[in-house]
mmCIF file of C-alpha atoms and ligand atoms in Angstrom:
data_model
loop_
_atom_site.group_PDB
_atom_site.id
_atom_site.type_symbol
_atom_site.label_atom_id
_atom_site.label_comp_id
_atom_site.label_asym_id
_atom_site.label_seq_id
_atom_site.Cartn_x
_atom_site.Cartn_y
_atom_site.Cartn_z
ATOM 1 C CA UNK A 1 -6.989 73.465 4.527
ATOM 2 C CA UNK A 2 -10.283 75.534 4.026
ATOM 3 C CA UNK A 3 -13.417 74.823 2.494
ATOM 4 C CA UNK A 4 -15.687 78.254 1.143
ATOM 5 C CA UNK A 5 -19.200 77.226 1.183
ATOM 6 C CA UNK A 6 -20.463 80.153 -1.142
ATOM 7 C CA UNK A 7 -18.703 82.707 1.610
ATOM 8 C CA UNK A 8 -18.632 80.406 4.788
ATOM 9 C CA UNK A 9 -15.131 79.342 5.413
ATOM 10 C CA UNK A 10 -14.796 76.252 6.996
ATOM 11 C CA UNK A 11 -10.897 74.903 8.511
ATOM 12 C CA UNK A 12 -11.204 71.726 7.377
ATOM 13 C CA UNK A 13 -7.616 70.738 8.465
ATOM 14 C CA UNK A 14 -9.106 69.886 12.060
ATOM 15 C CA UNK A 15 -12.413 66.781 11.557
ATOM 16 C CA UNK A 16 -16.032 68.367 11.165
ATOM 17 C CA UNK A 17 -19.009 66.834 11.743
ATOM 18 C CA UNK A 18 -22.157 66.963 9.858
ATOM 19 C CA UNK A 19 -25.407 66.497 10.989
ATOM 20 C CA UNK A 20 -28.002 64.864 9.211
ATOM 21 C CA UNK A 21 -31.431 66.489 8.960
ATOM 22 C CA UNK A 22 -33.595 63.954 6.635
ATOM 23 C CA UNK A 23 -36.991 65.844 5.996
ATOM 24 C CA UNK A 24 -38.437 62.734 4.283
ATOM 25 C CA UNK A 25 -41.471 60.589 5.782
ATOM 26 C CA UNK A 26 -39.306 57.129 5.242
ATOM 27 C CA UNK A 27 -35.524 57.887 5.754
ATOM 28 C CA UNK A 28 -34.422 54.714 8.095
ATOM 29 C CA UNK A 29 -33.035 56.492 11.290
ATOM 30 C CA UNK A 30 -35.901 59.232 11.653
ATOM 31 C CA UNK A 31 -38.266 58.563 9.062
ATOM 32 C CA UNK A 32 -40.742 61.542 9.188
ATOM 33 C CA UNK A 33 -39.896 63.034 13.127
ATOM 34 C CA UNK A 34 -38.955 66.596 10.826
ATOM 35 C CA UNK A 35 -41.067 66.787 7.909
ATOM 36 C CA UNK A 36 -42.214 70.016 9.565
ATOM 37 C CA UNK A 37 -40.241 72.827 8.610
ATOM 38 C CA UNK A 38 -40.321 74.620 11.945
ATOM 39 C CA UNK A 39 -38.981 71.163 13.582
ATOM 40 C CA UNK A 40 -36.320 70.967 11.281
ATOM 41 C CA UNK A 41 -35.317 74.102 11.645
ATOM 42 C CA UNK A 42 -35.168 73.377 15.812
ATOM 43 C CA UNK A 43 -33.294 70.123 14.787
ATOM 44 C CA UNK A 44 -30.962 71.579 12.920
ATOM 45 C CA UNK A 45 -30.276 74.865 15.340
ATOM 46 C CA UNK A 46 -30.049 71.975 17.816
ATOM 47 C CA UNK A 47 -27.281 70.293 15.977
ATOM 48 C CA UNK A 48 -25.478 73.152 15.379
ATOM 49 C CA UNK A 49 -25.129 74.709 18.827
ATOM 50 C CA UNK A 50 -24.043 70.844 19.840
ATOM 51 C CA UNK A 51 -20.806 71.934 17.151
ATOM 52 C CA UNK A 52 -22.317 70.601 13.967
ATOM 53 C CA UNK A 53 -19.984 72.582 11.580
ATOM 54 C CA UNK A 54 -22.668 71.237 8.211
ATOM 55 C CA UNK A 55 -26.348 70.695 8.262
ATOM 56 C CA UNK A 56 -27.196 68.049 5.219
ATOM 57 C CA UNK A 57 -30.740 67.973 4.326
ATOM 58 C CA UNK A 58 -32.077 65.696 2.402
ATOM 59 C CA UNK A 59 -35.561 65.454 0.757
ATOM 60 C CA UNK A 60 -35.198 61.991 -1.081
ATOM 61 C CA UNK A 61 -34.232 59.283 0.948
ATOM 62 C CA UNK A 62 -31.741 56.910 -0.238
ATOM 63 C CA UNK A 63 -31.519 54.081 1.735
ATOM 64 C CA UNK A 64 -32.090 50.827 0.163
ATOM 65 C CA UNK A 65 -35.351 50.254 -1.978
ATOM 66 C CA UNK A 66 -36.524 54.007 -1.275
ATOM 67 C CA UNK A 67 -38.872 54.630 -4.035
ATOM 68 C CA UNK A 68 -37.958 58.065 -6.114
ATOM 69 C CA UNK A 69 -39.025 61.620 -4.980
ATOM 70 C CA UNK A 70 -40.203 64.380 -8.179
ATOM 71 C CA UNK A 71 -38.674 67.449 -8.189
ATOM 72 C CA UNK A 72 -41.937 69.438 -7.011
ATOM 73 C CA UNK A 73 -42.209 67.019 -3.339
ATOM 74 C CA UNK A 74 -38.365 67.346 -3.150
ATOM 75 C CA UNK A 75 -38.799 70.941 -3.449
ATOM 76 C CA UNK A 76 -41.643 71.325 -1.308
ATOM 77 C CA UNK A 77 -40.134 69.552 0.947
ATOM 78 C CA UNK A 78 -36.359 71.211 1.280
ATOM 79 C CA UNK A 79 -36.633 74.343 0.312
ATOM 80 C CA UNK A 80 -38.847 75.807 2.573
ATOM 81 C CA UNK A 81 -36.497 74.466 5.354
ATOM 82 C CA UNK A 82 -33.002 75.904 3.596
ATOM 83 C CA UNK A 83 -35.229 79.350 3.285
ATOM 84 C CA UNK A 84 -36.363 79.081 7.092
ATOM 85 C CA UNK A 85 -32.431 78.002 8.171
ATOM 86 C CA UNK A 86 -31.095 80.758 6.374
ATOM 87 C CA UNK A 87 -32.881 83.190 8.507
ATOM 88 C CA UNK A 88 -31.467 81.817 11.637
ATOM 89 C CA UNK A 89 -28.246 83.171 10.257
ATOM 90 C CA UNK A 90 -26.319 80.239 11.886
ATOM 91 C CA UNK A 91 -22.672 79.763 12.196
ATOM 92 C CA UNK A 92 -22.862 76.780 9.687
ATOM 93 C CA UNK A 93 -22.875 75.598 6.154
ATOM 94 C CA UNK A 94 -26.135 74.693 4.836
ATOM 95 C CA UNK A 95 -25.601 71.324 2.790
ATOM 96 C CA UNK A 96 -28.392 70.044 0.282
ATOM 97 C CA UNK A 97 -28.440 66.199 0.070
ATOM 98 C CA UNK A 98 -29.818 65.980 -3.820
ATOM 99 C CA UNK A 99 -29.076 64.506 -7.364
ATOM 100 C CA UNK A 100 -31.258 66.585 -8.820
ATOM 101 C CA UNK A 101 -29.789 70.295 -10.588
ATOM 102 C CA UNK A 102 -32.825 72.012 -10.378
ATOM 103 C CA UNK A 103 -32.430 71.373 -6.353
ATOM 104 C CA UNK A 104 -29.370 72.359 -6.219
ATOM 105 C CA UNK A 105 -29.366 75.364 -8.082
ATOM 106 C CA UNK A 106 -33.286 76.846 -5.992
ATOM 107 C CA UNK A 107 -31.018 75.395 -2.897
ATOM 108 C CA UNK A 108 -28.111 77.374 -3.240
ATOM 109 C CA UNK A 109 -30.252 80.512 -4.186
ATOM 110 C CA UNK A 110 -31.894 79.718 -0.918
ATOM 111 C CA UNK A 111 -28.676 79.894 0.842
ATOM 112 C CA UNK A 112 -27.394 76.511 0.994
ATOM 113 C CA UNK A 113 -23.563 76.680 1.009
ATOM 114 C CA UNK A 114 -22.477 72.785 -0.357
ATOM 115 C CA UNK A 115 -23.775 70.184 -2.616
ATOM 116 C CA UNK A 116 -23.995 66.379 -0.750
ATOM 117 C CA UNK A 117 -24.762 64.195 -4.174
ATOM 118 C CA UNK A 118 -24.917 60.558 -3.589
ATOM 119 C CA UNK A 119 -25.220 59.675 -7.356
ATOM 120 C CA UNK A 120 -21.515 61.796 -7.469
ATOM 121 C CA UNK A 121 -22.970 64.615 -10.217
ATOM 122 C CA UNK A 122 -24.004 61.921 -13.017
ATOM 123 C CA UNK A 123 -27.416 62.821 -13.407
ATOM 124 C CA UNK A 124 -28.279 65.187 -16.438
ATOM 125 C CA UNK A 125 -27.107 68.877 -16.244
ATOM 126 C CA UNK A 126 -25.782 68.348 -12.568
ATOM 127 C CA UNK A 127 -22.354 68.346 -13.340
ATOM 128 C CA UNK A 128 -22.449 71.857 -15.258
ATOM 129 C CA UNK A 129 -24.854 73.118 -12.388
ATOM 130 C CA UNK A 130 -22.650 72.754 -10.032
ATOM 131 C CA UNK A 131 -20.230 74.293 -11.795
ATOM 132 C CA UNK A 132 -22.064 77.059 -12.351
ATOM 133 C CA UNK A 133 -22.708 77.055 -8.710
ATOM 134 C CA UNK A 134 -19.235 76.940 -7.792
ATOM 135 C CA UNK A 135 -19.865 75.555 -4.043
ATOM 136 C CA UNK A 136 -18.502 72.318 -2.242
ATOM 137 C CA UNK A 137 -19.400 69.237 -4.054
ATOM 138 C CA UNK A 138 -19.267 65.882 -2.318
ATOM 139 C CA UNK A 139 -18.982 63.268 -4.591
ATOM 140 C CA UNK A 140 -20.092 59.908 -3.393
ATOM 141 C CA UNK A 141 -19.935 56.097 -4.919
ATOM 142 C CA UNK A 142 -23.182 54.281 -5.118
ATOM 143 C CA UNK A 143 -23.302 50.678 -7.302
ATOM 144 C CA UNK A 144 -26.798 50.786 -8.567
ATOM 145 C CA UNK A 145 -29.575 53.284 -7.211
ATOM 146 C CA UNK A 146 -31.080 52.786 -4.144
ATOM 147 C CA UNK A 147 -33.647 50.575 -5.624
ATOM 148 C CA UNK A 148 -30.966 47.683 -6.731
ATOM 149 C CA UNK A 149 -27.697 48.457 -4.894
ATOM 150 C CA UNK A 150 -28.622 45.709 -1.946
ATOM 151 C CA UNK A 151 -29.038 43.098 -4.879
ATOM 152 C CA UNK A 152 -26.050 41.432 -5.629
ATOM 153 C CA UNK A 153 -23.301 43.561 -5.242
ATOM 154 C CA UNK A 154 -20.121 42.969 -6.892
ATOM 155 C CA UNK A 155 -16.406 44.063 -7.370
ATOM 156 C CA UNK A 156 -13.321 42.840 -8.952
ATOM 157 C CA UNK A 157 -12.158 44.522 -5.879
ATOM 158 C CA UNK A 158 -13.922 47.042 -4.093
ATOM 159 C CA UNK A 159 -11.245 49.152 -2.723
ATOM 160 C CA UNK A 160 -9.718 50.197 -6.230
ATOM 161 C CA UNK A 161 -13.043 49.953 -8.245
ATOM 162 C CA UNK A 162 -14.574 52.628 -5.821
ATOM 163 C CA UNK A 163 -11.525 54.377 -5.697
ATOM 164 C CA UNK A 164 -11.131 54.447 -9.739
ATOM 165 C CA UNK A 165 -14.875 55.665 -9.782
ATOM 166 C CA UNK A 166 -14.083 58.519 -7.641
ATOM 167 C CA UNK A 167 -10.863 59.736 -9.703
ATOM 168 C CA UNK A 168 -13.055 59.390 -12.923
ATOM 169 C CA UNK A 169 -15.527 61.786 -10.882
ATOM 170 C CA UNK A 170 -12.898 64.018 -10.025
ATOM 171 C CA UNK A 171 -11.806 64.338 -13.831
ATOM 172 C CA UNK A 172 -14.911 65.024 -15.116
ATOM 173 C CA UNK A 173 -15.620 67.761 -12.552
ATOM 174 C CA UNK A 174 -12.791 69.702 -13.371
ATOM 175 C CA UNK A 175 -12.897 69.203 -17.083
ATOM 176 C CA UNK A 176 -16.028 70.952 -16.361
ATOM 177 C CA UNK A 177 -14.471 73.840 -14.010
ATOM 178 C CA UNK A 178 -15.517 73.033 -10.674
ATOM 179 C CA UNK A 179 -11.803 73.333 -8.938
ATOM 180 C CA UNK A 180 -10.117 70.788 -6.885
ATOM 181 C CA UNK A 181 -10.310 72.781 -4.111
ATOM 182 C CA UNK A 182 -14.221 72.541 -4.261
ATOM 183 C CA UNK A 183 -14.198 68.657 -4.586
ATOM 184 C CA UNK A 184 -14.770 66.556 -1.590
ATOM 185 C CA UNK A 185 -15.093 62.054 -1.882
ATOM 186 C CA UNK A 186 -17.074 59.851 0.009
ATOM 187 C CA UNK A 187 -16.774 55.683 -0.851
ATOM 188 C CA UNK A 188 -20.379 55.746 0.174
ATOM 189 C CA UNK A 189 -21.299 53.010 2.983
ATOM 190 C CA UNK A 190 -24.098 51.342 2.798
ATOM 191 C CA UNK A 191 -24.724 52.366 -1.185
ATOM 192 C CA UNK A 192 -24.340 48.809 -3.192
ATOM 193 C CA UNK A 193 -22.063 47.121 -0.349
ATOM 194 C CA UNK A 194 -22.270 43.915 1.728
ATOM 195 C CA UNK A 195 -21.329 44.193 5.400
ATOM 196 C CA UNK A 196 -17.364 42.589 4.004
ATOM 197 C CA UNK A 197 -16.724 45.693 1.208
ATOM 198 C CA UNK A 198 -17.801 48.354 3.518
ATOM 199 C CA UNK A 199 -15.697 47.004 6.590
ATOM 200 C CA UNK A 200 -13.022 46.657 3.587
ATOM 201 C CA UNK A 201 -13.746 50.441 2.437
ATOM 202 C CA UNK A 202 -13.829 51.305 5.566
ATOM 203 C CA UNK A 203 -10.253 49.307 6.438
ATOM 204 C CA UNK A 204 -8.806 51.028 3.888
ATOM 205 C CA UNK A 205 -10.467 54.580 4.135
ATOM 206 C CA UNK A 206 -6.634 56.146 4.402
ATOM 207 C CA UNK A 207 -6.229 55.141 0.431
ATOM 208 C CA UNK A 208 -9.235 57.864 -0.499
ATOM 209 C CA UNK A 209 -6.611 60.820 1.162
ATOM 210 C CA UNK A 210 -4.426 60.256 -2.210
ATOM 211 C CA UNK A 211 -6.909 62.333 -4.099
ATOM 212 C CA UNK A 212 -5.203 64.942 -1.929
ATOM 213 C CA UNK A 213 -9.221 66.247 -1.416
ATOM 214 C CA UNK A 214 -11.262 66.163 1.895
ATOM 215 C CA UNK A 215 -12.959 62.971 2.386
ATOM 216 C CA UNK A 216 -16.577 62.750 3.839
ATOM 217 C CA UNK A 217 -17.872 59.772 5.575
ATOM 218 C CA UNK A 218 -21.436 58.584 6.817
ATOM 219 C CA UNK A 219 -21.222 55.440 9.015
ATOM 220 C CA UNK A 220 -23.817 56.450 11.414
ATOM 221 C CA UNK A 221 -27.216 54.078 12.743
ATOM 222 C CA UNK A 222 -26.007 51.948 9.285
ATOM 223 C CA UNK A 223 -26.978 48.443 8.046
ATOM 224 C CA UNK A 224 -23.377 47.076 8.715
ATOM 225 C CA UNK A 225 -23.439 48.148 12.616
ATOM 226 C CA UNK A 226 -26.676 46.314 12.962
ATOM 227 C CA UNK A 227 -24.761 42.889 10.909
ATOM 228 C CA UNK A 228 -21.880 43.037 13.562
ATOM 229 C CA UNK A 229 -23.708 43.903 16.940
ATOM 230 C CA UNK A 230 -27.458 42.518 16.193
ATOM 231 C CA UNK A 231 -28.784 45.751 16.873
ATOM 232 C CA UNK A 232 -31.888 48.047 15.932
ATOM 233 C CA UNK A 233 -31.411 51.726 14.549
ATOM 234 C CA UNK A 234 -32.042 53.363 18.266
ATOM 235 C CA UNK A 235 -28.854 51.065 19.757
ATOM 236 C CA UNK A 236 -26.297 51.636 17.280
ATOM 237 C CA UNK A 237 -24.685 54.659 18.943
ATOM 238 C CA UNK A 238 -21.421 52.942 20.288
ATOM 239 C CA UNK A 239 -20.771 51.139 17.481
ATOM 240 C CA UNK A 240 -21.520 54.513 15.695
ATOM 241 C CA UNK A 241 -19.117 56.429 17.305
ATOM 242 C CA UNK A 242 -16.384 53.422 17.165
ATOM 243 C CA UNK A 243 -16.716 53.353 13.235
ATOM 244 C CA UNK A 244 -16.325 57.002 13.579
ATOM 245 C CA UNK A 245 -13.346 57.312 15.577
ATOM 246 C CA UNK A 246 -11.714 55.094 13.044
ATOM 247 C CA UNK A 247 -12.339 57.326 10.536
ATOM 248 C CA UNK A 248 -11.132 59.638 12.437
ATOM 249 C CA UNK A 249 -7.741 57.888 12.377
ATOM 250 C CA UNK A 250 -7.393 57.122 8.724
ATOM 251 C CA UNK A 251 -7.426 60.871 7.804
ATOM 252 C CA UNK A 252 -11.459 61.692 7.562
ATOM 253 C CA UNK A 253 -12.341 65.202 7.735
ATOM 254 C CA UNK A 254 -16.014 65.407 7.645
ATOM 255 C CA UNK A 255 -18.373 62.680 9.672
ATOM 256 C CA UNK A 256 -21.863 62.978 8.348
ATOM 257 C CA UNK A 257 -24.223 61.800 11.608
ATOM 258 C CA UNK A 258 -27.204 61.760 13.913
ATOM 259 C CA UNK A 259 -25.541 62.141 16.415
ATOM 260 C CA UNK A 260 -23.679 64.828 16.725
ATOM 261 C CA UNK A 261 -22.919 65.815 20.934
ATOM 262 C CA UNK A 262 -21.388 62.854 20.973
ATOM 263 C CA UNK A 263 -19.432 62.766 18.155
ATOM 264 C CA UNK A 264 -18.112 66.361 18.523
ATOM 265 C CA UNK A 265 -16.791 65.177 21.930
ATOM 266 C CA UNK A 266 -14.852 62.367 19.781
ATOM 267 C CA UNK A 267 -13.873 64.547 17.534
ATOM 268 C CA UNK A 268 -12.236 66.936 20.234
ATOM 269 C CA UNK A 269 -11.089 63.969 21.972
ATOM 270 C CA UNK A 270 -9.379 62.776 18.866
ATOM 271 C CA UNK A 271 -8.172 66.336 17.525
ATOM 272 C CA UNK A 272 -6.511 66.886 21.502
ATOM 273 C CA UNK A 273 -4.406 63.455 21.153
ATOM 274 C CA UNK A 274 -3.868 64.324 17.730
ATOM 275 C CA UNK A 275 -2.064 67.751 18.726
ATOM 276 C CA UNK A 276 -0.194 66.536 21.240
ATOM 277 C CA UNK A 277 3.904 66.608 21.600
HETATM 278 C C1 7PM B 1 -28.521 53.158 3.691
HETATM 279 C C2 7PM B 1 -28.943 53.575 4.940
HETATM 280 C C3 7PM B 1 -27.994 54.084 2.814
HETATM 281 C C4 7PM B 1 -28.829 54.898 5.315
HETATM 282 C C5 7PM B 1 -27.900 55.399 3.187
HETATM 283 C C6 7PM B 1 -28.325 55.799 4.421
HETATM 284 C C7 7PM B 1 -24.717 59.013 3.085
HETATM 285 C C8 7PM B 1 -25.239 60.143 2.466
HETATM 286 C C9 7PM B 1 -26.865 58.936 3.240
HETATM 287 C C10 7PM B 1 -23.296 58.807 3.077
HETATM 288 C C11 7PM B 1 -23.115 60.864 1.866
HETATM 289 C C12 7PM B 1 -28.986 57.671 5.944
HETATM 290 C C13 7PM B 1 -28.128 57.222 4.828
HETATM 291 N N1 7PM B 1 -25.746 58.259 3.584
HETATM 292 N N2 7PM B 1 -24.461 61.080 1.872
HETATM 293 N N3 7PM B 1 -26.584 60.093 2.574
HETATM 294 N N4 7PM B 1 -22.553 59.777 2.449
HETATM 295 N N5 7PM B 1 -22.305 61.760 1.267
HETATM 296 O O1 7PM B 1 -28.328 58.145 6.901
HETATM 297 O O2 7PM B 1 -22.754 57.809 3.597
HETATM 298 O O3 7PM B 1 -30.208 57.638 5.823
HETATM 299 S S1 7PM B 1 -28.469 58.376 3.536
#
């Protein structure tokens, strides 16, 4: 199974991970440690040579009550960095965490090579951008926007509702000719769940493989590793990696994280007793 990122072609049929490269002053893991575009660009080159197969970089953060970004900071903030990346020529797809079109569109001009969208396409013309685009979309469920998903949230059952969301994104992506074969679905931890949905999502992340598309996960540093362990951001990296390496078992194919070294190692840990006789 391959993935063409606007000429990069990723085999996707072995697990890739993703490294996350928030240049945002507030994102919760590494709130403002790469606003500077020369640091991100060391972060990222950083990740990559540790076997980061995707960079995403994101300029809004999303994490719960994060306040809105306009298109000109969002800009000024990620596309300098896509611009500087590019240069380095690396041997990996440039992702572009946005929900805005006009970001994705300047991105992928830049040289990004696949769209990350947490809000799944539904914001106004991003649906026929990134058609027009024509590069990897990940589609992801949030309940809410960042600003109300903690409040409240609720399910007749979260396992099908999320799922039904994600087959009605599917649908409307290729009514709108972006091809299956560019789709990718993520149930989106930590977007509108309490700690009991996502450990049910997550329980149950081998259902999200019927939609016979890749299926992208971000459990890293997260909210629900802290409810189970009682632990800050900066200790979360076991319970990280043991989220992860289920994931790895029910099917996942992309692991967005922070840490990448050691997730690559479980990833060619997993992949070696995967191949096995
Ligand atoms: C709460 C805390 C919500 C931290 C989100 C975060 C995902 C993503 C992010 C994900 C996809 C953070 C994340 N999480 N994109 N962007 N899937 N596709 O790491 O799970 O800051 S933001």
């Amino acid at each position: 199974m391959q993935l063409d990122c606007a000429g990069i072609k990723v085999d996707i049929s072995s697990p890739q991970v993703m490294g996350v490269l928030n240049v945002t002053p507030d994102s919760f893991s590494d709130g403002g440690r790469f606003v500077d575009p020369d640091i991100a660009v060391n972060h990222a080159e950083k990740m990559v040579e540790a076997g980061a197969m995707f960079v995403d970089i994101g300029g809004e953060s999303t994490r719960p009550g994060a306040q809105p970004v306009s298109l000109d900071e969002e800009t000024r903030r990620v596309i300098p960095v896509i611009e500087k990346l590019r240069q380095r020529d690396l041997p990996a797809v440039i992702c572009v965490d946005t929900s805005k079109a006009e970001i994705m569109r300047h991105a992928v001009e830049a040289g990004a090579g696949m769209i990350n969208d947490v809000y799944a396409l539904k914001k106004e013309h991003a649906l026929q951008t990134a058609a027009d685009l024509n590069v990897p979309v990940c589609l992801m469920h949030m309940q809410g926007t960042p600003g109300t998903m903690q409040k409240n949230p609720g399910y007749k059952n979260v396992v099908e509702d999320v799922y039904f969301f994600l087959q009605d994104r599917i649908r409307h992506c290729i009514e709108a000719g972006l091809g299956r074969e560019k789709l990718l679905v993520d149930p989106g931890f930590g977007f509108g769940k309490t700690l009991q949905q996502n450990l049910s999502l997550l329980k149950h992340l081998a259902e999200f493989g019927k939609f016979d598309v890749p299926v992208l996960a971000g459990l890293s540093r997260k909210s629900m590793i802290g409810a189970i362990l009682d632990k800050e951001v900066d200790q979360r990296l076991a319970g990280s990696m043991t989220m992860a390496c289920f994931a790895l078992s029910a099917g996942v194919s992309i692991l967005r994280v922070h840490d990448v070294d050691e997730t690559v190692d479980a990833v060619r840990i997993f992949s070696a007793i995967r191949d096995a006789d």
